[in-house]
Coordinates of C-alpha atoms in Angstrom, one line a residue:
Chain N
M995 CA 166.0 174.1 179.1
S996 CA 164.2 173.7 182.3
T997 CA 160.3 173.8 181.3
E998 CA 158.8 170.5 181.0
M999 CA 157.4 169.6 177.5
T1000 CA 154.9 167.1 176.5
S1001 CA 155.7 164.4 174.6
G1002 CA 154.1 166.0 171.8
Q1003 CA 156.0 169.0 171.7
R1004 CA 159.1 167.0 172.6
V1005 CA 159.1 164.8 169.7
V1006 CA 158.2 167.5 167.1
M1007 CA 161.5 169.4 168.2
A1008 CA 163.5 166.2 168.1
L1009 CA 162.2 165.8 164.4
G1010 CA 163.1 169.4 163.7
H1011 CA 166.6 168.5 164.4
K1012 CA 166.6 170.4 167.6
E1013 CA 167.3 169.6 171.0
P1014 CA 164.1 169.5 173.1
D1015 CA 163.9 169.5 177.4
R1016 CA 165.0 165.9 177.0
V1017 CA 165.7 162.8 174.4
P1018 CA 162.5 161.3 173.4
F1019 CA 162.1 157.9 174.0
F1020 CA 159.8 155.1 172.6
L1021 CA 159.3 151.7 174.0
P1022 CA 156.9 149.9 171.0
A1023 CA 154.6 147.8 172.9
S1024 CA 152.4 145.9 170.4
F1025 CA 151.5 143.0 172.5
Y1026 CA 153.1 143.3 175.4
P1027 CA 150.6 145.2 177.4
A1028 CA 148.7 141.7 177.5
R1029 CA 151.0 141.0 180.0
E1030 CA 150.1 143.8 182.3
M1031 CA 146.2 143.2 181.8
G1032 CA 146.9 139.3 182.8
I1033 CA 144.9 138.1 179.4
S1034 CA 146.1 136.4 176.6
I1035 CA 147.5 138.1 173.5
R1036 CA 144.3 136.7 171.3
E1037 CA 142.0 138.2 174.0
Y1038 CA 144.1 141.4 174.0
F1039 CA 143.8 141.9 170.6
S1040 CA 140.2 140.8 170.3
R1041 CA 138.5 144.1 171.6
P1042 CA 140.0 147.6 170.9
E1043 CA 139.0 148.8 174.4
N1044 CA 141.3 146.1 175.5
V1045 CA 144.3 147.8 173.0
V1046 CA 143.5 151.4 174.4
E1047 CA 143.7 150.1 178.2
G1048 CA 146.7 148.4 177.7
Q1049 CA 148.6 151.3 175.6
M1050 CA 147.3 153.5 178.8
R1051 CA 148.4 151.4 181.4
F1052 CA 151.9 150.7 179.5
L1053 CA 152.2 154.7 179.0
S1054 CA 151.4 155.6 182.8
R1055 CA 153.9 153.0 184.0
Y1056 CA 157.0 153.9 181.2
H1057 CA 156.3 157.5 180.7
H1058 CA 157.5 157.2 177.1
D1059 CA 156.4 159.8 174.6
I1060 CA 155.0 157.9 171.5
I1061 CA 152.0 155.7 171.9
S1062 CA 151.7 152.4 169.3
A1063 CA 148.5 151.8 167.6
L1064 CA 150.2 148.7 166.0
F1065 CA 148.0 145.8 166.6
Y1066 CA 150.2 143.5 164.6
A1067 CA 151.9 143.5 161.2
A1068 CA 150.0 140.6 160.0
I1069 CA 146.8 142.3 160.9
E1070 CA 146.9 143.8 157.1
V1071 CA 147.6 139.8 156.1
E1072 CA 144.3 139.3 157.4
A1073 CA 142.7 141.7 155.7
W1074 CA 143.6 140.3 152.6
G1075 CA 141.9 136.7 153.0
G1076 CA 145.0 135.1 154.8
E1077 CA 145.5 132.9 158.0
I1078 CA 146.7 134.5 161.4
V1079 CA 148.5 132.3 163.9
F1080 CA 148.4 133.4 167.4
Y1081 CA 151.1 132.7 170.2
D1082 CA 151.0 132.7 173.8
D1083 CA 154.1 134.8 174.0
G1084 CA 154.9 136.4 170.7
P1085 CA 153.7 138.4 168.0
P1086 CA 150.6 137.3 165.9
N1087 CA 152.1 136.2 162.6
A1088 CA 150.9 135.5 159.2
G1089 CA 150.3 131.2 158.5
A1090 CA 150.4 130.0 155.1
P1091 CA 150.8 132.7 152.2
F1092 CA 147.6 133.3 150.3
I1093 CA 149.5 133.8 147.0
R1094 CA 149.9 130.5 146.3
K1095 CA 151.3 130.8 142.9
P1096 CA 152.2 133.8 141.1
E1097 CA 149.5 133.8 138.9
D1098 CA 147.5 134.0 141.8
I1099 CA 148.5 137.8 141.5
L1100 CA 146.2 138.3 138.4
R1101 CA 142.9 138.0 140.7
L1102 CA 144.1 139.7 143.7
E1103 CA 141.8 142.0 144.7
P1104 CA 142.8 144.5 147.8
P1105 CA 140.8 144.6 150.8
R1106 CA 138.3 147.6 151.5
I1107 CA 139.1 148.9 155.0
G1108 CA 135.6 149.7 156.0
D1109 CA 134.7 146.0 154.9
S1110 CA 137.6 144.5 157.0
P1111 CA 136.6 144.1 161.0
C1112 CA 140.0 143.5 161.7
L1113 CA 141.2 147.4 160.4
V1114 CA 137.9 149.0 161.6
K1115 CA 139.0 147.7 165.2
V1116 CA 142.8 149.5 164.7
L1117 CA 140.7 152.6 163.6
R1118 CA 138.4 152.4 166.8
A1119 CA 141.3 152.1 169.2
I1120 CA 143.1 155.1 167.2
E1121 CA 140.2 156.7 168.2
M1122 CA 140.1 156.3 171.3
L1123 CA 143.5 156.6 172.1
K1124 CA 143.0 160.2 170.6
A1125 CA 140.5 160.9 172.8
R1126 CA 142.3 160.0 175.7
V1127 CA 145.3 161.7 174.9
G1128 CA 144.6 164.5 172.1
D1129 CA 148.0 166.2 171.1
E1130 CA 150.0 165.6 174.3
V1131 CA 151.2 162.4 172.8
P1132 CA 151.5 161.7 169.8
I1133 CA 150.4 158.2 168.3
V1134 CA 152.1 156.4 165.8
A1135 CA 150.1 153.9 163.5
I1136 CA 151.6 151.2 160.9
A1137 CA 151.4 150.6 157.4
V1138 CA 153.4 147.9 155.8
S1139 CA 155.3 149.0 152.8
P1140 CA 153.5 147.8 149.3
F1141 CA 157.5 146.7 148.6
S1142 CA 157.8 144.8 152.5
A1143 CA 154.0 143.2 152.2
P1144 CA 154.8 140.2 149.9
P1145 CA 157.0 138.1 152.2
M1146 CA 153.8 138.0 154.3
Q1147 CA 151.5 137.5 151.3
M1148 CA 153.2 134.7 149.6
G1149 CA 156.9 133.7 151.4
F1150 CA 160.2 135.3 151.2
A1151 CA 161.7 132.6 148.6
S1152 CA 158.7 132.8 146.0
Y1153 CA 159.0 137.1 146.7
F1154 CA 162.3 136.6 145.6
D1155 CA 161.9 134.5 142.7
L1156 CA 159.0 137.0 141.8
M1157 CA 161.0 140.0 142.4
Y1158 CA 164.2 138.8 140.1
E1159 CA 162.3 137.0 137.5
R1160 CA 158.9 138.1 137.1
P1161 CA 158.6 141.6 136.7
E1162 CA 155.1 142.1 135.3
L1163 CA 153.7 140.4 138.0
F1164 CA 155.8 141.7 140.5
E1165 CA 154.7 145.3 139.3
R1166 CA 151.1 144.4 139.3
L1167 CA 151.5 143.4 142.9
M1168 CA 153.1 146.4 143.9
S1169 CA 150.5 148.4 142.2
L1170 CA 147.8 146.6 144.2
N1171 CA 149.7 146.8 147.6
E1172 CA 150.4 150.8 146.8
N1173 CA 146.5 151.4 146.8
F1174 CA 146.3 149.3 149.6
C1175 CA 148.9 151.1 151.8
V1176 CA 148.0 154.7 150.8
E1177 CA 144.5 154.1 151.9
W1178 CA 145.1 152.2 155.0
A1179 CA 147.9 154.8 155.9
N1180 CA 145.6 157.6 155.6
A1181 CA 142.3 155.9 157.3
Q1182 CA 144.7 155.7 160.6
L1183 CA 146.0 159.5 160.2
E1184 CA 142.3 160.7 159.7
A1185 CA 141.3 158.4 163.0
G1186 CA 144.1 160.5 165.0
A1187 CA 147.2 158.8 164.1
A1188 CA 150.1 161.8 163.9
T1189 CA 152.9 159.6 161.9
I1190 CA 152.6 156.7 160.0
C1191 CA 155.6 154.4 160.7
Y1192 CA 156.2 153.1 156.7
F1193 CA 157.9 149.5 157.9
D1194 CA 159.9 148.4 155.4
P1195 CA 162.4 146.1 155.8
V1196 CA 162.8 144.1 152.4
S1197 CA 164.4 147.8 151.4
S1198 CA 167.1 147.3 153.8
P1199 CA 170.6 146.1 152.2
T1200 CA 170.1 143.4 154.5
I1201 CA 167.6 142.1 152.5
V1202 CA 167.9 143.3 148.9
P1203 CA 171.2 145.1 147.5
R1204 CA 171.3 149.0 147.1
E1205 CA 171.0 148.6 143.0
I1206 CA 167.8 146.5 143.4
Y1207 CA 166.0 149.2 146.1
L1208 CA 166.9 151.9 143.8
K1209 CA 165.0 150.2 141.1
T1210 CA 162.3 148.9 143.1
G1211 CA 161.7 149.8 147.2
F1212 CA 163.0 153.3 146.8
Q1213 CA 160.5 154.1 143.7
I1214 CA 157.6 152.4 145.7
A1215 CA 158.8 154.7 148.8
R1216 CA 158.5 157.9 146.7
R1217 CA 155.3 157.4 145.1
T1218 CA 153.7 156.1 148.2
I1219 CA 154.9 158.2 150.8
S1220 CA 153.9 161.1 148.8
R1221 CA 150.1 159.9 148.6
I1222 CA 150.2 159.8 152.0
K1223 CA 148.3 162.7 154.2
G1224 CA 150.7 163.2 157.1
P1225 CA 154.3 162.7 158.3
T1226 CA 156.1 159.1 157.8
G1227 CA 158.9 157.2 159.5
T1228 CA 160.4 154.5 157.7
H1229 CA 161.3 151.6 159.9
L1230 CA 164.1 148.5 158.4
A1231 CA 162.9 146.2 161.5
S1232 CA 166.6 145.5 162.8
G1233 CA 167.9 145.5 159.0
R1234 CA 170.7 147.7 157.9
S1235 CA 170.6 151.2 156.8
L1236 CA 173.8 152.8 156.3
P1237 CA 174.0 152.4 152.6
I1238 CA 171.0 153.9 151.6
L1239 CA 170.6 156.4 154.3
D1240 CA 170.8 159.5 151.5
D1241 CA 168.3 157.3 149.2
L1242 CA 165.9 157.1 152.1
A1243 CA 166.0 160.9 153.1
Q1244 CA 164.9 161.2 149.5
T1245 CA 161.6 159.3 150.0
G1246 CA 160.1 161.7 151.7
T1247 CA 160.5 159.7 155.1
L1248 CA 161.6 161.9 158.2
I1249 CA 162.5 159.3 160.4
I1250 CA 164.6 156.0 160.0
G1251 CA 164.4 152.9 162.6
T1252 CA 167.8 151.9 162.7
S1253 CA 169.7 148.1 163.6
A1254 CA 171.6 147.2 166.5
L1255 CA 173.9 145.4 164.0
E1256 CA 175.2 149.3 163.0
D1257 CA 177.2 151.8 164.8
L1258 CA 174.9 154.7 166.0
A1259 CA 177.5 157.1 165.9
E1260 CA 178.4 156.5 162.3
V1261 CA 174.4 156.5 161.6
K1262 CA 174.3 159.8 163.4
A1263 CA 176.7 161.3 161.0
A1264 CA 175.0 160.1 158.2
C1265 CA 171.6 161.5 159.1
R1266 CA 172.4 164.8 160.6
G1267 CA 170.0 167.4 159.7
K1268 CA 168.3 164.7 157.4
L1269 CA 166.9 162.1 159.2
T1270 CA 165.6 161.6 162.6
I1271 CA 167.0 158.4 163.8
L1272 CA 164.8 155.4 165.9
G1273 CA 166.5 153.1 167.6
N1274 CA 169.0 151.1 168.4
L1275 CA 168.5 149.3 171.6
N1276 CA 168.7 145.6 170.7
A1277 CA 165.7 144.2 171.9
I1278 CA 166.7 140.5 171.8
E1279 CA 169.4 141.2 174.2
M1280 CA 167.0 143.3 176.4
R1281 CA 165.7 140.4 177.6
R1282 CA 168.5 139.6 180.0
W1283 CA 169.9 143.1 180.4
T1284 CA 170.6 144.0 184.2
P1285 CA 169.3 147.4 185.5
E1286 CA 173.3 148.2 185.0
E1287 CA 173.6 146.9 181.3
A1288 CA 170.1 148.5 180.3
E1289 CA 171.3 152.2 181.8
A1290 CA 174.8 151.7 180.1
A1291 CA 173.2 150.7 176.7
V1292 CA 170.5 153.9 177.1
K1293 CA 173.5 156.0 178.2
D1294 CA 175.6 154.8 175.2
A1295 CA 172.9 155.2 172.4
I1296 CA 172.0 159.3 174.0
A1297 CA 175.8 160.0 174.0
K1298 CA 176.3 158.8 170.3
A1299 CA 173.3 160.0 168.8
G1300 CA 171.3 162.6 171.6
P1301 CA 173.5 165.8 170.7
G1302 CA 172.0 168.3 168.4
G1303 CA 168.6 166.6 168.3
G1304 CA 167.0 164.5 165.5
F1305 CA 167.2 161.3 168.2
I1306 CA 164.2 159.4 169.4
L1307 CA 165.5 156.7 171.5
A1308 CA 163.8 153.5 171.1
D1309 CA 164.5 149.3 170.5
N1310 CA 166.0 148.1 167.2
H1311 CA 163.2 146.4 166.2
G1312 CA 160.0 148.2 166.2
E1313 CA 158.3 145.7 169.4
I1314 CA 159.3 144.6 172.8
P1315 CA 159.4 141.1 173.0
W1316 CA 157.2 139.4 175.4
Q1317 CA 160.2 138.1 177.6
V1318 CA 161.7 141.3 178.5
P1319 CA 161.3 141.8 182.3
E1320 CA 159.0 144.9 183.1
E1321 CA 162.1 145.8 185.5
V1322 CA 164.4 146.2 182.3
L1323 CA 161.6 148.5 180.6
E1324 CA 161.5 150.5 184.2
S1325 CA 165.3 150.8 184.1
I1326 CA 165.4 152.4 180.4
S1327 CA 162.9 154.7 181.4
Q1328 CA 164.6 155.9 184.4
A1329 CA 168.0 156.0 182.5
V1330 CA 166.7 158.3 180.0
Q1331 CA 165.3 160.8 182.7
K1332 CA 168.7 160.5 184.1
W1333 CA 171.0 160.9 181.1
G1334 CA 168.3 162.2 178.4
G1335 CA 167.9 165.7 179.9
Y1336 CA 169.2 168.6 177.5
P1337 CA 171.8 169.9 177.1
L1338 CA 173.6 166.8 177.1
D1339 CA 176.9 168.3 178.8
W1340 CA 178.0 165.1 180.0
V1341 CA 178.6 163.9 176.6
E1342 CA 181.9 165.2 174.8
G1343 CA 181.4 167.4 171.8
H1344 CA 177.8 167.8 172.8
N1345 CA 177.2 171.3 171.7
G1346 CA 179.6 170.7 168.5
G1347 CA 176.1 169.5 166.7
Chain B
M171 CA 196.1 133.2 142.3
T172 CA 196.0 129.4 141.3
G173 CA 193.5 127.9 138.8
Y174 CA 191.0 127.0 141.5
E175 CA 191.2 130.5 143.3
R176 CA 190.5 131.9 140.0
L177 CA 187.5 129.8 139.4
S178 CA 186.3 130.1 142.8
Y179 CA 186.0 134.1 142.2
Q180 CA 184.7 134.2 138.9
L181 CA 182.1 131.7 140.3
E182 CA 181.0 133.9 143.3
Q183 CA 181.2 137.1 140.6
A184 CA 178.6 134.9 138.5
L185 CA 176.4 134.0 141.0
L186 CA 176.3 137.5 142.3
A187 CA 175.5 138.9 139.1
L188 CA 172.9 135.8 138.4
D189 CA 175.0 134.8 135.3
R190 CA 173.5 131.3 135.1
L191 CA 175.3 130.6 131.7
V192 CA 178.9 131.5 133.7
V193 CA 177.9 129.4 136.6
K194 CA 177.3 126.3 134.2
Q195 CA 180.4 126.7 132.6
I196 CA 182.5 126.8 135.6
L197 CA 180.7 123.9 137.4
A198 CA 181.1 121.6 134.2
E199 CA 184.8 122.2 135.2
S200 CA 183.9 119.8 138.0
G201 CA 183.8 117.0 135.2
Q202 CA 187.5 117.6 134.3
A203 CA 188.7 117.4 137.9
G204 CA 189.7 114.1 139.5
N205 CA 187.9 114.5 142.7
I206 CA 184.6 115.9 142.7
F207 CA 184.9 116.9 146.4
E208 CA 188.4 118.5 145.7
F209 CA 186.6 120.8 143.3
T210 CA 183.7 121.3 145.6
D211 CA 186.3 122.0 148.5
R212 CA 188.6 124.4 146.6
V213 CA 185.9 126.6 144.0
I214 CA 182.5 126.2 145.5
V215 CA 183.0 126.2 148.9
P216 CA 185.0 129.1 149.1
A217 CA 182.6 131.4 147.0
M218 CA 180.1 130.6 149.3
E219 CA 182.1 131.3 152.1
M220 CA 182.7 134.6 150.6
M221 CA 179.3 135.5 150.1
G222 CA 178.8 134.3 154.2
E223 CA 181.4 136.6 155.1
G224 CA 179.5 139.3 152.7
W225 CA 176.2 138.7 154.5
E226 CA 177.5 138.6 157.8
Q227 CA 179.1 142.0 157.0
G228 CA 176.4 143.8 155.4
T229 CA 177.5 143.8 152.0
I230 CA 175.6 140.7 150.4
A231 CA 172.1 141.1 151.0
L232 CA 169.9 138.0 151.6
S233 CA 168.0 138.0 148.1
Q234 CA 171.5 137.9 146.7
Y235 CA 172.4 134.9 148.9
Y236 CA 169.2 133.3 148.4
M237 CA 169.4 133.4 144.6
S238 CA 173.2 132.5 144.4
S239 CA 172.0 129.4 146.1
R240 CA 169.1 128.5 144.1
I241 CA 171.2 129.1 140.7
L242 CA 174.0 126.7 142.4
E243 CA 171.9 124.0 143.5
E244 CA 169.7 124.1 140.4
T245 CA 172.7 124.1 138.0
L246 CA 174.4 121.3 139.6
S247 CA 171.2 118.9 139.9
A248 CA 171.0 119.9 135.8
L249 CA 174.8 118.8 135.4
L250 CA 174.8 116.0 137.4
P251 CA 172.3 112.9 136.4
S252 CA 169.6 111.9 138.6
G253 CA 171.1 110.0 141.8
T254 CA 174.8 110.5 140.4
S255 CA 175.3 113.6 142.7
P256 CA 178.5 112.8 145.1
Q257 CA 177.5 112.1 148.6
R258 CA 180.2 112.6 151.6
P259 CA 179.8 110.0 154.3
H260 CA 178.2 111.2 157.2
Q261 CA 175.7 110.7 160.2
K262 CA 172.4 111.2 159.6
M263 CA 171.2 114.8 159.8
A264 CA 167.4 116.6 159.3
I265 CA 166.5 120.3 159.0
T266 CA 163.8 121.9 160.3
I267 CA 161.6 125.4 161.2
L268 CA 160.5 125.1 164.9
N269 CA 157.6 126.6 165.3
D270 CA 157.6 129.7 163.2
Y271 CA 156.6 130.0 159.6
H272 CA 159.8 131.4 158.0
A273 CA 160.9 128.9 155.7
L274 CA 164.2 131.0 154.0
G275 CA 166.8 130.1 156.1
K276 CA 166.2 126.6 156.1
R277 CA 165.9 126.6 152.2
I278 CA 169.3 128.1 151.7
V279 CA 171.1 126.2 154.6
S280 CA 169.9 123.0 152.9
S281 CA 170.7 124.0 149.6
A282 CA 174.3 125.0 150.8
L283 CA 174.6 121.3 152.5
Q284 CA 173.5 119.6 149.3
V285 CA 175.4 121.4 147.2
N286 CA 178.4 120.1 149.4
G287 CA 177.3 116.5 149.5
F288 CA 175.4 116.3 152.5
R289 CA 172.0 114.9 152.7
L290 CA 169.5 115.5 155.0
T291 CA 165.7 115.0 155.8
D292 CA 163.7 118.0 155.1
Y293 CA 161.1 118.0 158.5
G294 CA 159.5 121.2 157.2
R295 CA 157.7 123.0 160.4
R296 CA 157.5 121.4 163.8
E297 CA 156.6 121.8 166.8
V298 CA 158.6 120.6 169.5
D299 CA 157.2 117.0 171.0
E300 CA 156.4 115.8 167.3
L301 CA 160.0 116.9 166.2
A302 CA 161.5 115.1 169.1
E303 CA 159.5 112.2 168.5
A304 CA 160.3 112.0 164.5
V305 CA 164.2 112.9 165.5
K306 CA 164.5 109.5 167.8
E307 CA 162.6 107.8 165.4
D308 CA 164.9 108.1 162.3
G309 CA 168.3 107.8 164.0
I310 CA 169.0 111.7 163.2
R311 CA 172.5 112.5 164.9
V312 CA 172.5 116.3 163.7
L313 CA 169.7 118.5 163.9
L314 CA 169.6 122.0 162.1
V315 CA 167.0 124.2 163.6
S316 CA 166.2 127.5 161.9
V317 CA 163.9 130.2 163.6
L318 CA 162.9 133.6 162.9
M319 CA 161.1 134.6 166.1
L320 CA 162.6 134.9 169.7
P321 CA 160.1 132.7 170.9
S322 CA 160.6 129.7 168.4
A323 CA 164.5 130.4 169.4
L324 CA 163.5 129.9 173.2
L325 CA 161.9 126.6 172.5
V326 CA 165.1 125.1 171.6
K327 CA 165.5 124.7 175.1
Q328 CA 162.3 122.5 175.3
L329 CA 163.7 120.6 172.5
R330 CA 167.2 120.1 174.1
R331 CA 165.3 119.1 177.3
R332 CA 162.8 116.5 175.5
L333 CA 165.9 115.0 173.4
D334 CA 167.8 114.7 176.9
E335 CA 164.9 112.6 178.5
M336 CA 164.5 110.3 175.5
A337 CA 168.5 109.6 175.6
C338 CA 169.0 111.0 172.2
P339 CA 172.4 112.1 171.4
T340 CA 171.6 114.5 168.6
K341 CA 173.6 117.5 168.1
I342 CA 171.8 120.8 167.6
V343 CA 172.8 123.2 165.2
V344 CA 171.0 126.5 165.6
G345 CA 170.7 129.4 163.6
G346 CA 168.2 132.6 162.6
A347 CA 168.1 136.3 163.2
P348 CA 167.5 135.9 167.2
F349 CA 170.7 134.4 167.9
R350 CA 172.6 136.8 165.0
F351 CA 171.6 139.4 167.1
D352 CA 172.0 137.8 170.9
G353 CA 175.3 135.8 170.5
Q354 CA 174.9 134.3 173.9
L355 CA 171.4 132.7 173.2
W356 CA 172.4 129.9 171.5
R357 CA 174.4 128.7 174.4
E358 CA 171.5 129.4 177.2
V359 CA 169.0 127.5 174.9
G360 CA 171.5 124.1 175.2
A361 CA 172.3 123.9 171.4
D362 CA 175.7 122.6 170.7
A363 CA 176.7 125.3 167.6
M364 CA 175.5 128.2 165.9
G365 CA 175.9 128.9 162.4
K366 CA 175.3 132.8 161.3
T367 CA 176.0 132.0 157.9
A368 CA 175.0 128.8 155.5
S369 CA 178.9 128.2 154.9
E370 CA 179.4 128.6 158.8
A371 CA 176.4 126.0 158.6
V372 CA 178.4 123.7 156.2
E373 CA 181.8 124.3 158.5
I374 CA 179.7 122.7 161.6
V375 CA 178.0 120.1 160.2
T376 CA 181.5 118.6 158.9
E377 CA 183.1 118.9 162.1
L378 CA 179.9 117.3 164.0
A379 CA 179.7 114.4 161.7
V380 CA 183.3 113.5 162.1
E381 CA 183.0 113.8 165.8
S382 CA 179.6 111.9 165.4
G383 CA 181.2 109.2 163.3

């Protein structure tokens, strides 16, 4: 295919499990653009204008195919009244849990989107980004899944205790989170996001066994995703996916963010025709890659998952670490241009589908 | 299969099934064993190792690993009267979360070490300088550091430097996601060892305690 597509066309075609002009790629940079702008991460997120400027500069420099509207996952905790801890060189984190004991769940009320300045800021950034890129570059927004928000709301250990031992309070928390998640996802779609990343690491078999997932995260995802008025992709944030890929496909999601711990060829075989793969460059190792190593990693991923479409090259975690040098991202971008053009005739069996 | 091997397998299965009653019955047999550490080493440790391997290979989930360690710790505490839990002779140890707010890894490792007869100081969440001061003041010889975020993992380098400046001979053992995803990272930051699972942490600590002692 010789005619160059827009990023939007390229991504849509990949999602349809067809081969576009080249493999689409996504470098999810939430706080990373603050580096380029020479401002602190706290300042970067203080104004939607900063985020828009950062994302546009990032797009222009690395020519990737999707814009991330994520500020930081913990922004949802901020909306619930939780504490946020800013770092100089990493993503803002949720501080001390705002659910201090399970019974607090009985008194919990979800935040209203319009009354939460932090969420309104995100919506404003999406509107401004959409005004800049139109349909040429899809904007992905993030909604933390109802099942995966509690580690930030109450801590991991307390959440496991709740999940295994306090089913009534667990169900109540899920119900509150579901309503918030749907409202938040739909607000971001209305603002101009093309897709919602349903951020659901707790559903990964790395975190809960499949038998628990089928009774919890799976049911919650089916209910929640069916109420989100736009396409969704599920991200397991470095968690494994292979044992639940068929289940994930039944939740209504279109995309799966995969782990660097899994073989991409195996994931591809299991996803073919059902789910588009997003992944799985190792974002932790990336910080010390040479240009040659970056190119080799890109080439290997494309060879394993590129044939037949249904593949968007990205990192495995959903966030480029602050410590990754710009040169590495440039090498990744160049390697996609070099090796990602369809047809992938350098890949053995590339037209085998 | 020997009697101990059978018990160990049954213990692992009971823990994965969250069957507190069977766990209690199996652990109660430790009372009949001549040497509590023989029982620990041949029944509890292999069961935990199997779970650690499962976690590493992706066949056992974090929730199972956490719940198992919690049940094991709670059951042993209930079986052994306060103050009578067995303790191995070892150098002073401590465990901490460096910089970030993710406590689960520390909790699982801490639990595994205590079940295996180690006693350690829990420093909770600490920043580099205050942690180095505490380590020196308390004479800690083995420090276990748990992290989830990459920036926190990289801070171990500063911790190492600070301890070296203070002429502190403390061994640093690290664990957590960044070290699992980059197998070279623990050496780069100057740690003495890295454990991918709680049972690996037990093995490392056992070795370092012997070396240090």
